[in-house]
CSV table of C-alpha atoms (C1' of nucleotides) in Angstrom, one decimal:
chain,number,residue,atom,x,y,z
Z,513,MET,CA,0.0,0.0,0.0
Z,514,LYS,CA,3.2,2.2,0.3
Z,515,GLU,CA,3.3,3.0,-3.4
Z,516,ARG,CA,0.2,5.1,-3.3
Z,517,ILE,CA,1.6,8.6,-3.0
Z,518,THR,CA,-1.1,10.9,-1.7
Z,519,LYS,CA,0.7,14.2,-2.4
Z,520,GLU,CA,-1.2,16.1,-5.1
Z,521,GLY,CA,0.6,15.9,-8.4
Z,522,PHE,CA,2.4,12.7,-7.5
Z,523,ARG,CA,-0.7,10.7,-7.1
Z,524,ARG,CA,-0.4,7.3,-8.6
Z,525,LYS,CA,-2.8,7.1,-11.4
Z,526,ARG,CA,-4.8,4.0,-11.7
Z,527,GLY,CA,-5.0,2.4,-15.1
Z,528,ARG,CA,-8.1,3.4,-17.0
Z,529,ILE,CA,-10.3,1.0,-15.1
Z,530,ARG,CA,-13.9,1.3,-16.1
Z,531,LEU,CA,-16.3,0.1,-13.4
Z,532,GLY,CA,-19.6,-1.5,-14.3
Z,533,LEU,CA,-23.0,-1.7,-12.6
Z,534,CYS,CA,-24.9,-4.9,-12.7
Z,535,CYS,CA,-28.6,-4.7,-13.8
Z,536,ILE,CA,-30.3,-2.7,-11.0
Z,537,PHE,CA,-30.1,0.1,-8.4
Z,538,ARG,CA,-30.2,0.0,-4.7
Z,539,LYS,CA,-31.0,3.6,-3.8
Z,540,GLU,CA,-31.5,5.5,-7.1
Z,541,PRO,CA,-35.2,5.4,-8.0
Z,542,ILE,CA,-34.8,3.5,-11.2
Z,543,ARG,CA,-36.6,0.2,-11.5
Z,544,PHE,CA,-37.0,-2.4,-14.2
Z,545,ARG,CA,-40.3,-4.3,-14.4
Z,546,SER,CA,-41.1,-7.9,-15.2
Z,547,THR,CA,-44.1,-10.2,-15.4
Z,548,THR,CA,-44.7,-13.9,-15.3
Z,549,ALA,CA,-46.2,-16.3,-17.8
Z,550,LYS,CA,-48.6,-17.6,-15.2
Z,551,HIS,CA,-50.1,-14.1,-14.8
Z,552,LEU,CA,-50.2,-13.4,-18.5
Z,553,LEU,CA,-51.9,-16.7,-19.4
Z,554,GLN,CA,-55.2,-15.7,-17.8
Z,555,PHE,CA,-55.6,-13.0,-20.5
Z,556,SER,CA,-56.4,-13.0,-24.2
Z,557,ARG,CA,-53.4,-12.8,-26.5
Z,558,SER,CA,-54.0,-9.2,-27.3
Z,559,GLU,CA,-54.3,-8.3,-23.6
Z,560,GLN,CA,-51.1,-10.2,-23.0
Z,561,LEU,CA,-49.3,-8.2,-25.6
Z,562,ARG,CA,-50.7,-4.9,-24.2
Z,563,LYS,CA,-49.3,-5.8,-20.8
Z,564,LEU,CA,-46.0,-7.0,-22.1
Z,565,SER,CA,-45.7,-3.8,-24.3
Z,566,ALA,CA,-46.2,-1.7,-21.2
Z,567,VAL,CA,-43.5,-3.5,-19.3
Z,568,CYS,CA,-41.0,-3.4,-22.2
Z,569,LEU,CA,-41.7,0.2,-22.8
Z,570,HIS,CA,-41.2,1.0,-19.2
Z,571,ASN,CA,-37.9,-0.9,-19.2
Z,572,SER,CA,-36.6,0.9,-22.3
Z,573,LYS,CA,-37.2,4.2,-20.6
Z,574,ALA,CA,-35.6,2.8,-17.4
Z,575,LEU,CA,-32.5,1.9,-19.4
Z,576,LEU,CA,-32.2,5.5,-20.6
Z,577,ALA,CA,-32.5,6.7,-17.1
Z,578,SER,CA,-29.9,4.2,-16.0
Z,579,LEU,CA,-27.4,5.4,-18.7
Z,580,GLU,CA,-28.0,9.0,-17.7
Z,581,PHE,CA,-27.2,8.1,-14.1
Z,582,LEU,CA,-24.0,6.3,-15.1
Z,583,LYS,CA,-22.8,9.1,-17.2
Z,584,LYS,CA,-23.4,11.6,-14.4
Z,585,ASN,CA,-21.5,9.4,-11.9
Z,586,GLY,CA,-18.6,8.2,-14.0
Z,587,ILE,CA,-19.6,4.7,-14.2
Z,588,GLY,CA,-18.4,3.2,-17.5
Z,589,ALA,CA,-20.4,0.0,-18.0
Z,590,PHE,CA,-23.8,-1.5,-17.4
Z,591,ARG,CA,-25.0,-5.1,-17.4
Z,592,ILE,CA,-28.5,-5.4,-18.8
Z,593,LEU,CA,-30.8,-7.7,-16.9
Z,594,SER,CA,-31.9,-10.8,-18.8
Z,595,PRO,CA,-35.7,-10.2,-18.6
Z,596,PHE,CA,-35.4,-6.8,-20.1
Z,597,LEU,CA,-38.1,-8.0,-22.5
Z,598,PRO,CA,-39.7,-10.4,-20.1
Z,599,ARG,CA,-40.8,-13.9,-21.3
Z,600,TYR,CA,-39.6,-13.2,-24.8
Z,601,THR,CA,-38.6,-16.8,-25.4
Z,602,HIS,CA,-41.3,-18.4,-23.3
Z,603,PRO,CA,-43.0,-21.3,-25.1
Z,604,ASP,CA,-46.5,-20.1,-24.3
Z,605,VAL,CA,-46.4,-16.4,-24.1
Z,606,GLY,CA,-43.3,-15.6,-26.1
Z,607,TYR,CA,-43.4,-12.8,-28.7
Z,608,THR,CA,-41.4,-10.7,-31.1
Z,609,ILE,CA,-40.9,-6.9,-30.7
Z,610,ASP,CA,-43.2,-6.0,-33.5
Z,611,ASP,CA,-46.0,-7.9,-31.8
Z,612,LEU,CA,-46.0,-5.2,-29.1
Z,613,PRO,CA,-48.4,-2.2,-29.6
Z,614,ASP,CA,-45.6,0.2,-28.6
Z,615,PHE,CA,-42.8,-1.5,-30.6
Z,616,GLN,CA,-41.9,1.7,-32.5
Z,617,ILE,CA,-41.4,3.8,-29.4
Z,618,ILE,CA,-39.5,0.8,-27.7
Z,619,LEU,CA,-37.2,0.5,-30.7
Z,620,ASN,CA,-36.6,4.2,-30.8
Z,621,ASN,CA,-35.6,4.1,-27.1
Z,622,LEU,CA,-33.2,1.2,-27.8
Z,623,LYS,CA,-31.7,3.2,-30.6
Z,624,GLN,CA,-31.3,6.3,-28.3
Z,625,ALA,CA,-29.7,4.1,-25.7
Z,626,ARG,CA,-27.2,2.8,-28.2
Z,627,GLU,CA,-26.4,6.3,-29.3
Z,628,PHE,CA,-26.1,7.6,-25.8
Z,629,SER,CA,-23.9,4.7,-24.7
Z,630,GLN,CA,-21.6,5.1,-27.7
Z,631,LYS,CA,-21.4,8.9,-27.3
Z,632,HIS,CA,-20.5,8.6,-23.5
Z,633,ASP,CA,-18.4,5.5,-23.9
Z,634,ILE,CA,-20.5,3.3,-21.7
Z,635,ARG,CA,-19.9,-0.4,-22.3
Z,636,LEU,CA,-23.0,-2.6,-22.3
Z,637,SER,CA,-23.1,-6.3,-21.6
Z,638,PHE,CA,-25.5,-9.2,-21.0
Z,639,HIS,CA,-25.2,-12.1,-18.6
Z,640,PRO,CA,-27.7,-14.9,-19.4
Z,641,ASP,CA,-28.7,-16.7,-16.3
Z,642,GLN,CA,-28.1,-20.1,-14.9
Z,643,PHE,CA,-30.4,-22.0,-17.2
Z,644,ILE,CA,-28.3,-21.1,-20.3
Z,645,LEU,CA,-26.1,-24.2,-20.8
Z,646,LEU,CA,-24.2,-25.0,-24.0
Z,647,SER,CA,-22.5,-28.0,-22.3
Z,648,SER,CA,-25.6,-29.9,-21.3
Z,649,PRO,CA,-26.0,-33.5,-22.6
Z,650,GLN,CA,-29.8,-32.8,-22.9
Z,651,LYS,CA,-30.6,-31.6,-26.4
Z,652,LYS,CA,-33.7,-29.7,-25.2
Z,653,VAL,CA,-31.7,-27.8,-22.7
Z,654,VAL,CA,-29.2,-26.7,-25.3
Z,655,GLU,CA,-32.0,-25.8,-27.7
Z,656,ASN,CA,-33.7,-23.6,-25.1
Z,657,SER,CA,-30.4,-22.0,-24.3
Z,658,ILE,CA,-29.7,-21.1,-27.9
Z,659,LYS,CA,-33.2,-19.5,-28.2
Z,660,GLU,CA,-32.5,-17.4,-25.2
Z,661,LEU,CA,-29.0,-16.5,-26.5
Z,662,LYS,CA,-30.4,-15.4,-29.8
Z,663,TYR,CA,-32.8,-13.2,-28.1
Z,664,GLN,CA,-30.0,-11.5,-26.1
Z,665,ALA,CA,-27.9,-11.3,-29.2
Z,666,MET,CA,-30.7,-9.4,-30.9
Z,667,LEU,CA,-30.9,-7.0,-28.0
Z,668,ALA,CA,-27.2,-6.6,-28.0
Z,669,GLU,CA,-27.4,-5.8,-31.7
Z,670,TYR,CA,-29.9,-3.1,-31.1
Z,671,LEU,CA,-28.0,-1.6,-28.2
Z,672,GLY,CA,-24.5,-2.0,-29.4
Z,673,ALA,CA,-23.5,-4.3,-26.6
Z,674,ASP,CA,-20.3,-6.3,-27.2
Z,675,VAL,CA,-20.5,-8.9,-24.6
Z,676,ILE,CA,-22.9,-11.8,-23.8
Z,677,ASN,CA,-21.2,-13.6,-21.0
Z,678,ILE,CA,-21.9,-17.2,-19.9
Z,679,HIS,CA,-20.5,-19.9,-17.8
Z,680,GLY,CA,-19.3,-23.3,-18.8
Z,681,GLY,CA,-22.3,-24.9,-17.2
Z,682,GLY,CA,-22.5,-28.2,-15.5
Z,683,ALA,CA,-19.6,-30.7,-15.4
Z,684,TYR,CA,-21.9,-33.8,-15.6
Z,685,GLY,CA,-19.2,-35.9,-13.9
Z,686,ASP,CA,-16.6,-35.2,-16.6
Z,687,LYS,CA,-15.5,-31.6,-17.4
Z,688,GLN,CA,-13.6,-32.5,-20.6
Z,689,THR,CA,-16.6,-34.3,-22.2
Z,690,ALA,CA,-18.8,-31.4,-21.1
Z,691,LEU,CA,-16.4,-28.8,-22.6
Z,692,ALA,CA,-16.3,-30.9,-25.8
Z,693,HIS,CA,-20.1,-30.5,-25.9
Z,694,PHE,CA,-19.8,-26.8,-25.3
Z,695,THR,CA,-17.3,-26.5,-28.3
Z,696,GLU,CA,-19.5,-28.5,-30.6
Z,697,ASN,CA,-22.5,-26.4,-29.8
Z,698,PHE,CA,-20.7,-23.1,-30.0
Z,699,GLN,CA,-19.5,-23.9,-33.5
Z,700,LYS,CA,-23.1,-24.3,-34.6
Z,701,LEU,CA,-24.1,-20.8,-33.4
Z,702,PRO,CA,-24.7,-17.9,-35.8
Z,703,ALA,CA,-21.7,-15.6,-36.3
Z,704,GLU,CA,-23.3,-12.6,-34.7
Z,705,LEU,CA,-23.8,-14.6,-31.5
Z,706,GLN,CA,-20.3,-16.2,-31.5
Z,707,GLN,CA,-18.8,-12.7,-31.9
Z,708,ARG,CA,-20.3,-11.6,-28.6
Z,709,LEU,CA,-20.1,-14.7,-26.5
Z,710,THR,CA,-17.6,-14.8,-23.7
Z,711,LEU,CA,-16.8,-17.5,-21.1
Z,712,GLU,CA,-16.6,-16.8,-17.3
Z,713,ASN,CA,-14.9,-19.0,-14.7
Z,714,ASP,CA,-17.4,-20.1,-11.9
Z,715,ASP,CA,-17.2,-20.9,-8.2
Z,716,ARG,CA,-17.8,-24.6,-8.3
Z,717,SER,CA,-16.9,-26.3,-11.6
Z,718,TYR,CA,-14.9,-24.5,-14.2
Z,719,THR,CA,-11.6,-22.7,-13.3
Z,720,VAL,CA,-9.6,-20.3,-15.5
Z,721,GLY,CA,-7.3,-23.2,-16.1
Z,722,ASP,CA,-10.2,-25.3,-17.3
Z,723,LEU,CA,-11.5,-22.7,-19.7
Z,724,ILE,CA,-8.3,-21.2,-21.2
Z,725,PRO,CA,-7.8,-24.2,-23.7
Z,726,VAL,CA,-11.4,-23.8,-24.9
Z,727,CYS,CA,-11.0,-20.0,-25.2
Z,728,ARG,CA,-7.9,-20.4,-27.3
Z,729,ASP,CA,-9.5,-23.0,-29.4
Z,730,LEU,CA,-12.6,-21.0,-30.2
Z,731,ASN,CA,-11.1,-17.6,-30.0
Z,732,LEU,CA,-13.4,-16.8,-27.1
Z,733,PRO,CA,-12.6,-14.1,-24.5
Z,734,LEU,CA,-12.5,-15.2,-20.9
Z,735,VAL,CA,-14.4,-13.0,-18.4
Z,736,TYR,CA,-12.2,-13.4,-15.2
Z,737,ASP,CA,-14.2,-13.3,-12.0
Z,738,VAL,CA,-11.6,-13.1,-9.2
Z,739,HIS,CA,-14.2,-13.9,-6.5
Z,740,HIS,CA,-15.0,-17.2,-8.3
Z,741,HIS,CA,-11.3,-17.8,-8.7
Z,742,ARG,CA,-10.8,-17.3,-4.9
Z,743,CYS,CA,-13.7,-19.8,-4.2
Z,744,ASN,CA,-12.5,-22.2,-6.9
Z,745,PRO,CA,-8.9,-21.5,-7.8
Z,746,GLY,CA,-7.6,-24.6,-9.4
Z,747,LYS,CA,-3.8,-24.3,-9.6
Z,748,LEU,CA,-3.4,-20.7,-10.7
Z,749,THR,CA,-2.5,-17.6,-8.7
Z,750,VAL,CA,-4.6,-14.5,-9.2
Z,751,GLU,CA,-1.7,-13.0,-11.1
Z,752,GLU,CA,-1.4,-15.9,-13.4
Z,753,ALA,CA,-5.2,-16.1,-14.0
Z,754,THR,CA,-5.2,-12.4,-14.7
Z,755,GLU,CA,-2.4,-12.6,-17.3
Z,756,LEU,CA,-4.0,-15.6,-19.0
Z,757,SER,CA,-7.4,-14.0,-19.1
Z,758,LEU,CA,-5.9,-10.7,-20.5
Z,759,SER,CA,-4.4,-12.6,-23.4
Z,760,THR,CA,-7.8,-13.9,-24.5
Z,761,TRP,CA,-8.9,-10.2,-25.1
Z,762,THR,CA,-5.8,-8.6,-26.3
Z,763,VAL,CA,-5.5,-11.1,-29.2
Z,764,ALA,CA,-8.8,-9.7,-30.6
Z,765,GLY,CA,-7.8,-6.1,-29.7
Z,766,ARG,CA,-10.7,-5.8,-27.2
Z,767,GLU,CA,-10.9,-4.3,-23.7
Z,768,PRO,CA,-10.7,-7.0,-21.1
Z,769,TYR,CA,-13.8,-7.7,-18.9
Z,770,PHE,CA,-13.4,-8.8,-15.3
Z,771,HIS,CA,-15.7,-9.3,-12.3
Z,772,ILE,CA,-15.1,-8.3,-8.6
Z,773,SER,CA,-17.0,-9.1,-5.4
Z,774,SER,CA,-16.4,-9.6,-1.7
Z,775,PRO,CA,-17.7,-12.4,0.5
Z,776,LEU,CA,-20.8,-11.7,2.6
Z,777,ARG,CA,-19.3,-13.2,5.8
Z,778,GLY,CA,-15.6,-13.0,5.2
Z,779,TRP,CA,-13.0,-15.4,3.7
Z,780,HIS,CA,-12.8,-17.6,6.8
Z,781,GLY,CA,-15.1,-20.1,8.3
Z,782,SER,CA,-18.5,-19.8,6.5
Z,783,ASP,CA,-19.2,-20.1,2.8
Z,784,PRO,CA,-17.4,-17.2,0.9
Z,785,LYS,CA,-19.6,-17.5,-2.1
Z,786,PRO,CA,-22.5,-15.2,-1.2
Z,787,HIS,CA,-21.8,-11.6,-2.1
Z,788,ALA,CA,-21.5,-8.7,0.3
Z,789,ASP,CA,-23.1,-5.3,0.0
Z,790,PHE,CA,-19.8,-3.5,-0.8
Z,791,ILE,CA,-16.4,-4.4,-2.1
Z,792,ASP,CA,-13.6,-4.6,0.4
Z,793,PRO,CA,-10.7,-2.7,-1.2
Z,794,ASP,CA,-8.4,-5.4,-0.1
Z,795,ASP,CA,-10.2,-7.8,-2.4
Z,796,PHE,CA,-9.4,-5.7,-5.4
Z,797,PRO,CA,-6.3,-7.3,-7.0
Z,798,GLU,CA,-3.3,-5.1,-6.9
Z,799,CYS,CA,-2.2,-6.4,-10.3
Z,800,TRP,CA,-5.4,-5.0,-11.9
Z,801,LYS,CA,-4.7,-1.4,-10.8
Z,802,CYS,CA,-2.5,-0.4,-13.8
Z,803,LEU,CA,-4.7,-2.2,-16.4
Z,804,GLU,CA,-7.0,-0.8,-19.0
Z,805,ILE,CA,-10.0,-3.0,-18.2
Z,806,THR,CA,-13.8,-3.1,-17.5
Z,807,VAL,CA,-14.6,-4.5,-14.0
Z,808,ASP,CA,-18.2,-5.3,-13.2
Z,809,VAL,CA,-18.9,-4.8,-9.5
Z,810,GLU,CA,-21.1,-7.6,-8.3
Z,811,ALA,CA,-22.2,-6.2,-5.0
Z,812,LYS,CA,-25.6,-6.1,-3.3
Z,813,ALA,CA,-25.5,-2.4,-2.7
Z,814,LYS,CA,-25.3,-1.9,-6.5
Z,815,GLU,CA,-24.6,1.7,-7.6
Z,816,LEU,CA,-23.6,2.7,-4.0
Z,817,ALA,CA,-20.9,0.0,-4.1
Z,818,VAL,CA,-19.6,1.0,-7.5
Z,819,LEU,CA,-19.4,4.6,-6.4
Z,820,GLU,CA,-17.6,3.7,-3.2
Z,821,LEU,CA,-15.0,1.5,-5.1
Z,822,LEU,CA,-14.5,4.3,-7.6
Z,823,ARG,CA,-13.6,6.7,-4.7
Z,824,GLU,CA,-11.4,4.0,-3.2
Z,825,LEU,CA,-9.4,3.4,-6.4
Z,826,ASP,CA,-8.9,7.2,-6.9
Z,827,LYS,CA,-7.2,7.5,-3.5
T,1118,DG,C1',-50.0,-0.8,3.3
T,1119,DC,C1',-47.5,-5.1,4.2
T,1120,DA,C1',-46.4,-10.0,4.5
T,1121,DT,C1',-46.1,-14.0,2.0
T,1122,DG,C1',-45.9,-17.4,-1.7
T,1123,DT,C1',-44.6,-17.8,-6.5
T,1124,DC,C1',-42.3,-17.3,-10.6
T,1125,DA,C1',-39.8,-21.0,-17.3
T,1126,DA,C1',-35.8,-22.8,-17.2
T,1127,DG,C1',-30.4,-26.5,-14.8
T,1128,DT,C1',-26.8,-28.0,-11.8
T,1129,DT,C1',-24.2,-28.4,-7.7
T,1130,DG,C1',-23.1,-28.9,-3.0
T,1131,DT,C1',-24.6,-28.5,1.6
T,1132,DG,C1',-27.3,-29.6,5.8
N,1262,DC,C1',-32.9,-36.1,-0.2
N,1263,DA,C1',-34.7,-31.4,0.1
N,1264,DC,C1',-33.3,-27.0,-0.8
N,1265,DA,C1',-30.6,-22.8,-1.4
N,1266,DA,C1',-27.5,-20.5,-4.3
N,1267,DC,C1',-26.4,-18.8,-8.7
N,1268,DT,C1',-25.3,-12.3,-12.1
N,1269,DT,C1',-30.6,-10.4,-9.9
N,1270,DG,C1',-36.1,-9.7,-6.7
N,1271,DA,C1',-40.4,-8.3,-8.5
N,1272,DC,C1',-45.1,-9.4,-8.9
N,1273,DA,C1',-49.6,-11.1,-7.5
N,1274,DT,C1',-52.5,-12.1,-3.9
N,1275,DG,C1',-54.7,-11.7,0.3
N,1276,DC,C1',-55.1,-9.8,4.7
DNA sequence: GCATGTCAAGTTGTG
DNA sequence: CACAACTTGACATGC
């Protein structure tokens, strides 16, 4: 900690680290809405679409408000929640954008969001949830996953988001076989989806060491989650994993994407996996501080945690 | 208003 | 063997 010189003018500058907010706000009154298939199914199709349209329209406005907040507060990235257009791929109530009565306003808002984020250099990303599995031995599971990924790729296209980040999925008793399934399924995806997909190490199955060969093979960037790494490190140190992950981005000339969080109840004794409200500055790897990277802050206090970490890194 | 149960989906590890 | 946790609560219902 000695190398941080506090004297004005000699302040050690952090690398251009862009901090990212994940999905929602703790205190700022910006809320995204959702709805359920069960609720929708009691109405006629046209009534369903009216309700869905209202929610999607609300969310498109909430996104614009989010970006405005990020710009004002120096936050450089935003992860868009998966049900931004809720139940889009649901087998019974799924829809396309132009089914929605307000689709023109919604599309216009998405276009505005893209222009705003480009103008103010706010990086947008997606993180499909735990059901999205390209490594599953079940054909139906992979099919549903691809359907959802295509939906997120469509949104990413409208919004100019460059990252759709997923995990390796289950190990199914044999990681190498599962990763072979992943590779096989990845190669069948449309190019516009392949271009955006990234792989993230997780806190139970796949370590950075497990994923690096797949990433090299498929030319796939690795989103390095240092909290997951500390829960499930494999053989690599944080410095080694950082270096390996960086190489998967720089080969494509893209800005690396990392994740940070702190354990809810500390590193000792109880389960370290659940996330804390804020980031303990000691959890932020020293070796990241001079890098030009995006770091998503996975903390329960959301924008408050991002702002606090920003201040901490500026010290 | 507020408490509570429910919501599309898969997999893993814990108690 | 049920259940919480996972990147994340929000919504609907009933009092």
